[in-house]
CSV table of C-alpha atoms in Angstrom, one decimal:
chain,number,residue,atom,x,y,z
A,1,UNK,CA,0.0,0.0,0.0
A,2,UNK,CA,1.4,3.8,-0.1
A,3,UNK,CA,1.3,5.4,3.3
A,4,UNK,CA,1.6,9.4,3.1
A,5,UNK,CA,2.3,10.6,7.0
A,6,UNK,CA,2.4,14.2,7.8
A,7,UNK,CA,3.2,15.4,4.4
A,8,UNK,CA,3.5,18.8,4.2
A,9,UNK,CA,4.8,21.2,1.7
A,10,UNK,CA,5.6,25.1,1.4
A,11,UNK,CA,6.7,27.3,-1.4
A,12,UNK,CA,8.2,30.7,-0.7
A,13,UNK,CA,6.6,33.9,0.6
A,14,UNK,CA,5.8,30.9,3.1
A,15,UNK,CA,2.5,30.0,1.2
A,16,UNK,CA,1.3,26.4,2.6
A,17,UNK,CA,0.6,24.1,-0.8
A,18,UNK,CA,-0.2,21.4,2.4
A,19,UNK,CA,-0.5,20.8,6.0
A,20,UNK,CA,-0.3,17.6,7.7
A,21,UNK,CA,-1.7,15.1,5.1
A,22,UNK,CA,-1.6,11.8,6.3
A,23,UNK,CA,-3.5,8.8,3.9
A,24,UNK,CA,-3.7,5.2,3.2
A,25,UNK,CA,-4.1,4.3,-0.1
A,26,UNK,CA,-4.3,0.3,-0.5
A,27,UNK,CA,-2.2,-1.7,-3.2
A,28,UNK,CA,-4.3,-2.5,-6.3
A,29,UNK,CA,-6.6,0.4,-6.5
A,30,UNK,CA,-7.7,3.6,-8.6
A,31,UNK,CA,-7.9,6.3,-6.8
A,32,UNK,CA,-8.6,10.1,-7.8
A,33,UNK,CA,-7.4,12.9,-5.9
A,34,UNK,CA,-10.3,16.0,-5.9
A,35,UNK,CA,-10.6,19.2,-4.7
A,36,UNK,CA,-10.8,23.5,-5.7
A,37,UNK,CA,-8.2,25.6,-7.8
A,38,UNK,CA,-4.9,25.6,-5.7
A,39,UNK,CA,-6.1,23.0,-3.1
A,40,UNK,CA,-2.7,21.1,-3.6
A,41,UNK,CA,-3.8,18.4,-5.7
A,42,UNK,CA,-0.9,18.4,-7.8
A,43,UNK,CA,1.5,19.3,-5.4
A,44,UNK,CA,0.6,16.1,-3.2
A,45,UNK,CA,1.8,14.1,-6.1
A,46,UNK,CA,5.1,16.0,-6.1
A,47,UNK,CA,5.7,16.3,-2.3
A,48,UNK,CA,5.2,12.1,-2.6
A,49,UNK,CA,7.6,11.8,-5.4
A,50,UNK,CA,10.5,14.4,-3.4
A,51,UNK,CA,10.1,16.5,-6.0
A,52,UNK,CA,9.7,19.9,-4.4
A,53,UNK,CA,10.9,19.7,-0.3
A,54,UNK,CA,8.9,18.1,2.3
A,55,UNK,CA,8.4,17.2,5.7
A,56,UNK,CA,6.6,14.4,6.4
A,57,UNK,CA,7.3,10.6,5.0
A,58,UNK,CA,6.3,8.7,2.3
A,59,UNK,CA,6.4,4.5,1.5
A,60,UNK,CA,5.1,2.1,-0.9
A,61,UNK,CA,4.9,-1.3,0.5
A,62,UNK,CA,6.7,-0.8,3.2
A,63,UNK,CA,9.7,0.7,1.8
A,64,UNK,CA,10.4,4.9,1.4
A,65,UNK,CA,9.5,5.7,-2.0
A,66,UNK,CA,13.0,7.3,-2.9
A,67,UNK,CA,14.3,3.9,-2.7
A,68,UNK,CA,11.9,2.3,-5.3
A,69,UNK,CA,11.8,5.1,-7.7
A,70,UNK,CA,12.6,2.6,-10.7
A,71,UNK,CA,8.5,0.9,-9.3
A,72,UNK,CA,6.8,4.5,-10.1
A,73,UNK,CA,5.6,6.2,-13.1
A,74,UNK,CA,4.6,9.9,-13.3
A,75,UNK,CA,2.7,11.9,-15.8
A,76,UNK,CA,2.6,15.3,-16.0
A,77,UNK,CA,0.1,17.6,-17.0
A,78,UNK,CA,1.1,18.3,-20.2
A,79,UNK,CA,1.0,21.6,-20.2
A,80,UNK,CA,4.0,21.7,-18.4
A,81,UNK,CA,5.7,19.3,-21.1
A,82,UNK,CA,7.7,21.0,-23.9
A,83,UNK,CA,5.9,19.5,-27.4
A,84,UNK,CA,8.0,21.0,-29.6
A,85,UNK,CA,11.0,19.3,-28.2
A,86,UNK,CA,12.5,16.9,-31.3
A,87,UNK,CA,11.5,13.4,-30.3
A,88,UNK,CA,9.5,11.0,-31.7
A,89,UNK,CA,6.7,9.1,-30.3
A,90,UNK,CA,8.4,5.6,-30.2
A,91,UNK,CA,11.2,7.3,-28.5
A,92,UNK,CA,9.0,9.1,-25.9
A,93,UNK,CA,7.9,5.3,-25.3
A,94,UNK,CA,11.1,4.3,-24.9
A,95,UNK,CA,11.9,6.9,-21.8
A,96,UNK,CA,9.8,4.3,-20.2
A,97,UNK,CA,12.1,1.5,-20.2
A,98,UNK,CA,15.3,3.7,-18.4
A,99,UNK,CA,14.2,3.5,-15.3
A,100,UNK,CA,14.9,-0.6,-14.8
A,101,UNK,CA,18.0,-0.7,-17.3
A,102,UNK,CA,20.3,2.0,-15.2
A,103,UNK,CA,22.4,4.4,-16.3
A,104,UNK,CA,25.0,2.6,-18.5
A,105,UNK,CA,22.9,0.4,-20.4
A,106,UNK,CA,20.5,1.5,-23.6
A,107,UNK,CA,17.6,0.0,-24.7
A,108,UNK,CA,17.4,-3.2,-26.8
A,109,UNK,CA,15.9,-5.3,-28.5
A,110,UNK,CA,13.1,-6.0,-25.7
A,111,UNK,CA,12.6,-2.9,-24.9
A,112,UNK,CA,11.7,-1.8,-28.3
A,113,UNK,CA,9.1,-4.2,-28.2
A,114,UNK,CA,7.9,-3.7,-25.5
A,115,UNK,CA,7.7,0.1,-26.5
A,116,UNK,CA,5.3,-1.3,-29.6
A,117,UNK,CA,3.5,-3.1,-28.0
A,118,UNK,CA,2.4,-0.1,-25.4
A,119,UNK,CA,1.7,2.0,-28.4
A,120,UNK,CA,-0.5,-0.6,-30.2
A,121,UNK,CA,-2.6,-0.9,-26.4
A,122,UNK,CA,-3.2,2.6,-26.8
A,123,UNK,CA,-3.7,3.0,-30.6
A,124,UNK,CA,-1.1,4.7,-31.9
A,125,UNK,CA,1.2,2.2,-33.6
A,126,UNK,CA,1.2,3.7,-36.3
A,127,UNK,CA,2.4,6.9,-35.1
A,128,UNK,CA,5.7,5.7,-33.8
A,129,UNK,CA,8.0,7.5,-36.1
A,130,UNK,CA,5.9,11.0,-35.5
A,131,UNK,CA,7.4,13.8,-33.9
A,132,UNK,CA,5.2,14.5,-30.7
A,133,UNK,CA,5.0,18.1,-31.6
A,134,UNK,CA,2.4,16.5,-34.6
A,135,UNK,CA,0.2,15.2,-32.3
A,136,UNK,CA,-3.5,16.6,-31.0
A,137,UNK,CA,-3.6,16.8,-27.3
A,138,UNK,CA,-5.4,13.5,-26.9
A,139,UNK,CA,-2.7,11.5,-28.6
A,140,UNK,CA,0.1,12.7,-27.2
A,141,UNK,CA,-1.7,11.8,-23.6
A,142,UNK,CA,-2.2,8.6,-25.3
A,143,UNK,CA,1.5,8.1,-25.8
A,144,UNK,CA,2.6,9.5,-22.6
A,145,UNK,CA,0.3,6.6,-21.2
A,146,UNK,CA,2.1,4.4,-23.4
A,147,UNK,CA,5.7,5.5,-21.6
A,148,UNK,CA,3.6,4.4,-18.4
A,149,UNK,CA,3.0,0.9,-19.7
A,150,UNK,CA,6.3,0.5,-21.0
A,151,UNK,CA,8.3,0.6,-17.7
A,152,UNK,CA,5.5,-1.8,-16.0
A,153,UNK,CA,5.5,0.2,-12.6
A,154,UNK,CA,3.6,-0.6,-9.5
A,155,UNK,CA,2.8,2.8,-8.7
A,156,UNK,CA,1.6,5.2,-11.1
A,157,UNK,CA,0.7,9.0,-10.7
A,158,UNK,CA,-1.0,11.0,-13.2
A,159,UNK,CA,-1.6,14.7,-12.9
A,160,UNK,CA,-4.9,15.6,-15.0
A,161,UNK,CA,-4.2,13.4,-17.8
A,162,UNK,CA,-8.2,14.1,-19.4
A,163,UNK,CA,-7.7,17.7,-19.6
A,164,UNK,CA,-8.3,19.0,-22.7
A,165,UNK,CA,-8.2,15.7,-24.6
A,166,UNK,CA,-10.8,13.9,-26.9
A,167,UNK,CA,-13.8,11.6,-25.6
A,168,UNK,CA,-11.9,8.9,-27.6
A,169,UNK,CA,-8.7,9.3,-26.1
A,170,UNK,CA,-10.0,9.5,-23.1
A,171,UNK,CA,-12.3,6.4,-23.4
A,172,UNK,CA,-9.0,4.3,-24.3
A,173,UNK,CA,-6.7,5.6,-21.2
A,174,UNK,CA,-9.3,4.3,-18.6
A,175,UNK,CA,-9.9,1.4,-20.5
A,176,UNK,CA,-6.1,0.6,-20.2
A,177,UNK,CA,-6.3,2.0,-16.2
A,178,UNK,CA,-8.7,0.0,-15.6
A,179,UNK,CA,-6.5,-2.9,-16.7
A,180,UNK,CA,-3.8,-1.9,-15.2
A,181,UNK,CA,-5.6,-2.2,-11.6
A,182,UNK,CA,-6.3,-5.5,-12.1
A,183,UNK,CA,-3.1,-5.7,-12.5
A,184,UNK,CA,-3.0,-5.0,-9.1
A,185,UNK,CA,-1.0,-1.7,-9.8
A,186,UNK,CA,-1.8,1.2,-7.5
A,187,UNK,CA,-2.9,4.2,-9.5
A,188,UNK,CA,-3.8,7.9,-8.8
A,189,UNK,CA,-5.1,10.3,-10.6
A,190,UNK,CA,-5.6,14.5,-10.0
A,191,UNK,CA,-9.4,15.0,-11.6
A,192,UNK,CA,-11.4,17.6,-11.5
A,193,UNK,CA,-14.6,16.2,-13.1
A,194,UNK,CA,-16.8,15.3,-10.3
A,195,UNK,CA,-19.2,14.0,-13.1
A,196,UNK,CA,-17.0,10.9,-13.7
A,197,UNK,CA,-15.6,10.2,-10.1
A,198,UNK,CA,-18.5,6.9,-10.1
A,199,UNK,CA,-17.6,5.9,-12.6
A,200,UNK,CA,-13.9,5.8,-12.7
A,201,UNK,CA,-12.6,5.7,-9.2
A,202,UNK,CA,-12.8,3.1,-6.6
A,203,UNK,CA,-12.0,5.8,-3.6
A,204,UNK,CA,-11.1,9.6,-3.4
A,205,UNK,CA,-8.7,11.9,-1.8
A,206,UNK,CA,-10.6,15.0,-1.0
A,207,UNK,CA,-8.0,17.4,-0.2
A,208,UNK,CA,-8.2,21.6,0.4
A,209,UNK,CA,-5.0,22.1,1.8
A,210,UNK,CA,-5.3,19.9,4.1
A,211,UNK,CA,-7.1,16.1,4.3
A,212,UNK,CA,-10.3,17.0,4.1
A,213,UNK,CA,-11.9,13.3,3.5
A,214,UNK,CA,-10.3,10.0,1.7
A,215,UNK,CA,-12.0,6.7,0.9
A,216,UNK,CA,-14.7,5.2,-1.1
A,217,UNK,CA,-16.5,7.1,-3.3
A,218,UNK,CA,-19.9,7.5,-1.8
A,219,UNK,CA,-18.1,8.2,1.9
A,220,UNK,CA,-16.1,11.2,0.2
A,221,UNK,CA,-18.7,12.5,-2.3
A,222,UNK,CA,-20.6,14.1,0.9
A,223,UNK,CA,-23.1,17.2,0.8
A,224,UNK,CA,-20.9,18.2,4.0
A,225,UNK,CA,-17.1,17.6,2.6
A,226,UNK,CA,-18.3,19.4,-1.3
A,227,UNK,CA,-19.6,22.0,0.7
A,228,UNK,CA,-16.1,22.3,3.0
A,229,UNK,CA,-14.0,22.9,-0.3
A,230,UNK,CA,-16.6,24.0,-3.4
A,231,UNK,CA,-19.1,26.0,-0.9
A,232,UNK,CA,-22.6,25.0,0.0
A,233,UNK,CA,-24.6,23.8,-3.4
A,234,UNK,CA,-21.7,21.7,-4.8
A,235,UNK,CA,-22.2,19.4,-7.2
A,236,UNK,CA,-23.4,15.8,-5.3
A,237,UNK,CA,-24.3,13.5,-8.0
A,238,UNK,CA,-21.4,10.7,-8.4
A,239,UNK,CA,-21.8,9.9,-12.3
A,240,UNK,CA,-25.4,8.9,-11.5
A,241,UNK,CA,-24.4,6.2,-8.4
């Protein structure tokens, strides 16, 4: 399981991203992390991954998760990802593979495959020689996915991967999420569709800050905990559950 204890992070001017966040999330599961414009959403995934400073701790079964860095993936919003960058799309795939072959070695032959085989899961085989900077949005979230299933990692983070794609794309990440939990990989995800969490998740992070409610989806989707972070009124239909 990952265990986040007392995570806390804060920028400069002193400005609290978050305070004391302590949750469980159990091995095997999909879980989306919700919450308001600047509630820290993002920034838990980073403060987990040691990518901006911390207090706090954070282990995936059972061991801190700066020692098993090869067992997680990350996806960033793409936004923050430069497109224009000259890469192709099988190469992009590839990246995937690094984290388990070290420093010295290069992908092979397997890996190669492997790489293909990602990008036909996802439906874009035949874009492997494409430079990424040719792709819509939905694609290229498509291959980043694609990276994802190419290093085979327990733990996956992904940091609004639906925004601004296509229905389609869309459609054919969670299909291959989906799969991947039954995997029994551990997957979270920052949303901010409240519309879909029924459907997609099988427990929340509610966060505002601080914790402000984690669990299944009906426990967390709460007139009381919407109305904590959104204001009184928020939206309290779970995808029609």
């Amino acid at each position: 399981m990952l265990e986040i204890k007392n995570l806390s992070v804060t920028y400069q001017n002193n400005v609290k991203a978050l305070e004391d966040v302590t949750v469980t999330v159990p091995s095997g599961k999909l879980v989306g992390i919700i919450g308001p414009n600047g509630a820290g959403k993002s920034t838990l995934l980073k403060g987990a991954l040691g990518m901006v400073d911390k207090s706090g701790s954070v282990s995936f079964n059972g061991q801190p998760i700066d020692k098993i860095q090869h067992e997680v993936a990350y996806v960033e919003q793409k936004g923050n990802l430069d497109m224009d960058f000259p890469i192709t799309v099988l190469q992009t795939v590839l990246l995937g593979t690094y984290p388990k072959l070290g420093w010295i070695k290069r992908p092979g032959k397997k890996e190669k495959e492997a790489a293909k085989e990602a990008l036909e899961r996802v439906g874009m085989e035949e874009f492997g020689s494409r430079q990424i900077s040719e792709l819509s949005g939905g694609q290229f979230q498509r291959v980043l996915l694609a990276r994802t299933l190419a290093q085979d990692a327990k733990l996956i983070f992904l940091d609004e991967p639906f925004s601004g794609i296509d229905i389609k794309s869309e459609g054919i990440i969670m299909e291959q999420l989906f799969d991947l939990r039954d995997q029994g990989k551990t997957i979270l995800i920052v949303h901010h569709d409240l519309t879909k969490v029924g459907q997609y998740f099988d427990g929340l992070i509610l966060l505002n800050q601080k914790l402000i409610a984690s669990g299944k989806v009906e426990d967390v989707m709460t007139d009381d905990n919407l109305a904590k972070v959104f204001g009184e009124g928020a939206f309290t239909d779970i995808g029609g559950n």
